Amino acid sequence: MKPFKKLFPLFFSVLLACSCASSANTDLNIEKKVAGLLSNMTLDEKIGQMTLISSTDLPLDGEFAEALRKGQVGSVINEVDPARVNALQRMAVEESRLGIPLIVGRDVIHGFKTIFPIPLGLAATFNPTLVEQGARVAALEATAAGVRWTFSPMLDITRDPRWGRIAEGFGEDTYFTSAMGVAMIRGYQGGEPGDPSNMAACIKHFVGYGAAEGGRDYNSTNLPERVLRNVYLPPFLAGVQAGAMTLMTSFNDNDGVPMTGNRFLVRNVLRHEWDFTGLVVSDWASVNEMIPHGFATDQAHAARLALEAGVDMDMMSFAYVGHLGKLVGEGAVSEKMIDEAVRNILRVKFQLGLFDNPYVQEDVHREMFYKPEHLELSRQSAVQSVILLSNDGTLPLDADKIRSVLVTGPMADAPHDQLGTWVFDGEEQATVTPLKAIREHYGHRLRVLYQPGLKYSRDKDLSGIRKAVEAARTVDVVIVCVGEESILSGEAHCLASLDLQGTQSELIAALKSTGKPVITVVMAGRPLTIEKEVSLSNALLYSFHPGTMGGVALADLIFGKEVPSGRLPVTFPKTSGQVPLYYNHNSSGRPFQGNETMLDQIPLKAGQTSLGNTSFYLDAGAAPLFPFGFGLSYTTFAYTNIRIDQVSYHQNDTMTMSFDLTNTGKTAATEVAQLYVCDKTGSVTRPVKELKKFERIALNPGETRTVIWNLPISELAFWNLQMEKVVEPGQFALWVSGDSASGEPILFEVKK
Ligand code: BGC
């Protein structure tokens, strides 16, 4: 049964049917070519195609070259020198028996040379179009160097900022992650099939990896099938439907089954239910890791489990190349399964046009890097990714009214660190820091002083703070840039405490004690617990590591050339003890009311009582510091006349709603309007709110726009008690607002 297909609206089916006629022919041609090639391959050559190795440091004249010529290596990662890429391709294409080209992969996660904000920052733009354009730039630059496959986008939902890889994803929301992921896939994979600037996307990590227990990377996950289907799988399904060419299995074991050996999820759900015909690659050595997991007894066993699960390509375990031949010989695995895997791999090579065009132009690739339009897109992405979390009116600064600023803090001039995690190819020399941008763009209008205060984010030396305070006394306004070095987030870099590292908090407090207005800029790879720093600051801008042009973006926002429009793609907790804390949690039988007795209000020798108890922490309540979707502007917006076209709908209907959005302030700005829905009663408990739509809307001062949105009722479907994806009839509420914690509910009903 393929229940999701039942819900696919007729409209889209018709559209797809029209646009698919020519691609069906291409597909048929490719299938013929794949079959022809496969029928000529020896078992060893097939297993070679299933082997992916990182070849960066391997000499081109030894064992490795021999393996390429024999067709024992099918693809490589981490090659970015076009001359080397071509040399490798020549061995595969011109010197091997069948001439099958290699795919060259690389982790191009948020840009290749021109670095964009980290994915969590791209998410904060709430702008899929911009994300798609950024991914296209990444593809143009990376393919110029010979990279035709990126291990991105990461579609892992995470509700835990301790997990360092929160930086690499789009946050905590399923619908939102799907939308952003699809945009990125489109950008990477480009338009016309076979275009040499197309880069295959790899949706990862399948699946549940972001729910690592305790936020510790590589840790177990325990997600029941319904939670997987309602929360963690939909972004992958969206990616598959958007045509992602490849997918990567994850490191985690879910409910005891490592994902690289998870037959149910990879073979049954991904392949059979979703009809995924792309290439499934393991994560780095994750085939072998089934041994320490205690799931495989040895490498041969691990190879068999991965193949049976449906993993086509082994990244860096050497388990397939080491054992599949023997396993086929013994009859332990069927060659049919191997053929299926090779078919999936060859299909992608044909789709990328590698057989026609395996080589890269060696002389021109640098011209593609850091083009002015790439840098401008990176700047624009950074501008839209910054979230204004608090402002007492100090921002924006008027460069003609204030006479001097102090720029301070360990992130004020940290060109390496503002690039964020997963930057193999970006260069700090190309990075514009806030200090550099303020000096260059505003230095002629006011005096700019600089004192780092601290050398790096973990620095505990107090002597620099004293110097910063002395300098602060001599200026009109202080801009302090704090946060995290890039190495503190990303893979394996998890934290138990989300407080600012080192003595950064002391730095802010000391600056505040001078009485000067303090603008705090936080540049980090994750949400940090900054309640104290918010209260010490006159204004606070949060910038998930913003990339190459981050400094220009921040300077322009601070001085009002740009207006903040970023919104939080994740909930900000007050303290890490509240984690996991996310807006779309299920309804509790005893929801937090907001008037609970807190720790300091409990009388001495209070007796035990169970009356009125709700779901909260005595010391931290239940509310976050900032909710999902939140972000301020230099203006204000009002939502009025929120209307829906009916009060009751059938399951096949489409709701039309409208509202008036007014810019009630004096500055032209962009609001991110958001639609949330709650299914009041279900056969299983339902989330208190779920995002169903969002749109960036630019308005001039005083302007009102009537916005009309359509919501197919089918989008209210979920996997219910019977494990069927359906819209259950009953009462629903919806909110149209500027974040997940505001707005008034409008009720409607869905009938059978
Ligand atoms: C990561 C993947 C990455 C791969 C290749 C692994 O350690 O988990 O996300 O794509 O390495 O570099």
mmCIF file of N, CA and C and ligand atoms in Angstrom, residues 77-78 106-107 109 151-152 154 165 168 204-205 209 217-218 248 251 283-284 315 422 424 491, ligand 1:
data_model
loop_
_atom_site.group_PDB
_atom_site.id
_atom_site.type_symbol
_atom_site.label_atom_id
_atom_site.label_comp_id
_atom_site.label_asym_id
_atom_site.label_seq_id
_atom_site.Cartn_x
_atom_site.Cartn_y
_atom_site.Cartn_z
ATOM 1 N N ILE A 77 35.684 10.704 -3.139
ATOM 2 C CA ILE A 77 35.293 11.979 -2.525
ATOM 3 C C ILE A 77 36.539 12.758 -2.127
ATOM 4 N N ASN A 78 36.318 14.053 -2.002
ATOM 5 C CA ASN A 78 37.310 14.998 -1.506
ATOM 6 C C ASN A 78 38.404 15.354 -2.510
ATOM 7 N N ARG A 106 31.809 15.634 -2.548
ATOM 8 C CA ARG A 106 32.415 16.556 -1.591
ATOM 9 C C ARG A 106 31.304 17.074 -0.682
ATOM 10 N N ASP A 107 31.655 17.371 0.557
ATOM 11 C CA ASP A 107 30.663 18.012 1.430
ATOM 12 C C ASP A 107 30.620 19.506 1.127
ATOM 13 N N ILE A 109 28.374 22.157 1.791
ATOM 14 C CA ILE A 109 27.198 22.201 2.682
ATOM 15 C C ILE A 109 26.509 23.563 2.659
ATOM 16 N N PHE A 151 27.145 16.139 -0.495
ATOM 17 C CA PHE A 151 26.442 15.427 0.575
ATOM 18 C C PHE A 151 25.574 16.420 1.338
ATOM 19 N N SER A 152 24.592 16.924 0.693
ATOM 20 C CA SER A 152 23.722 17.955 1.225
ATOM 21 C C SER A 152 22.437 17.918 0.398
ATOM 22 N N MET A 154 21.165 18.329 4.535
ATOM 23 C CA MET A 154 20.869 17.534 5.718
ATOM 24 C C MET A 154 19.433 17.837 6.131
ATOM 25 N N ARG A 165 25.313 19.118 15.278
ATOM 26 C CA ARG A 165 24.914 19.135 13.872
ATOM 27 C C ARG A 165 23.622 19.893 13.637
ATOM 28 N N GLU A 168 23.803 22.193 10.780
ATOM 29 C CA GLU A 168 23.774 21.750 9.381
ATOM 30 C C GLU A 168 22.388 21.565 8.816
ATOM 31 N N LYS A 204 20.289 13.588 3.546
ATOM 32 C CA LYS A 204 20.885 12.817 4.636
ATOM 33 C C LYS A 204 20.372 13.348 5.957
ATOM 34 N N HIS A 205 20.497 12.657 7.037
ATOM 35 C CA HIS A 205 20.986 11.293 7.201
ATOM 36 C C HIS A 205 19.747 10.475 7.506
ATOM 37 N N TYR A 209 18.531 10.702 12.833
ATOM 38 C CA TYR A 209 19.852 11.003 13.412
ATOM 39 C C TYR A 209 19.826 12.222 14.354
ATOM 40 N N ASP A 217 26.251 13.244 19.653
ATOM 41 C CA ASP A 217 26.336 12.732 18.281
ATOM 42 C C ASP A 217 26.583 11.221 18.283
ATOM 43 N N TYR A 218 26.064 10.572 17.263
ATOM 44 C CA TYR A 218 26.206 9.133 17.025
ATOM 45 C C TYR A 218 25.432 8.279 18.029
ATOM 46 N N MET A 248 21.725 9.347 1.893
ATOM 47 C CA MET A 248 22.737 8.735 2.772
ATOM 48 C C MET A 248 22.080 8.165 4.030
ATOM 49 N N PHE A 251 24.191 7.258 11.009
ATOM 50 C CA PHE A 251 25.018 6.482 11.942
ATOM 51 C C PHE A 251 24.207 5.832 13.067
ATOM 52 N N ASP A 283 26.846 6.244 5.328
ATOM 53 C CA ASP A 283 27.699 7.320 5.830
ATOM 54 C C ASP A 283 29.112 6.748 6.001
ATOM 55 N N TRP A 284 30.029 7.629 6.279
ATOM 56 C CA TRP A 284 31.455 7.282 6.353
ATOM 57 C C TRP A 284 31.671 6.112 7.334
ATOM 58 N N MET A 315 30.645 3.790 1.687
ATOM 59 C CA MET A 315 31.607 4.888 1.819
ATOM 60 C C MET A 315 32.624 4.538 2.900
ATOM 61 N N TRP A 422 31.770 22.835 8.466
ATOM 62 C CA TRP A 422 31.799 22.277 7.106
ATOM 63 C C TRP A 422 32.223 23.301 6.066
ATOM 64 N N PHE A 424 35.266 23.310 3.882
ATOM 65 C CA PHE A 424 36.525 22.729 3.428
ATOM 66 C C PHE A 424 37.215 23.668 2.439
ATOM 67 N N GLU A 491 29.652 18.287 13.178
ATOM 68 C CA GLU A 491 29.715 16.864 13.518
ATOM 69 C C GLU A 491 30.587 16.607 14.744
HETATM 70 C C1 BGC B 1 29.235 12.749 7.918
HETATM 71 C C2 BGC B 1 28.471 12.989 6.633
HETATM 72 C C3 BGC B 1 29.435 13.401 5.545
HETATM 73 C C4 BGC B 1 30.464 12.317 5.381
HETATM 74 C C5 BGC B 1 31.435 12.555 4.246
HETATM 75 C C6 BGC B 1 30.422 11.844 7.729
HETATM 76 O O1 BGC B 1 31.232 11.822 8.853
HETATM 77 O O2 BGC B 1 28.349 12.221 8.882
HETATM 78 O O3 BGC B 1 27.486 13.955 6.850
HETATM 79 O O4 BGC B 1 28.744 13.679 4.369
HETATM 80 O O5 BGC B 1 31.176 12.210 6.594
HETATM 81 O O6 BGC B 1 32.354 13.526 4.545
#
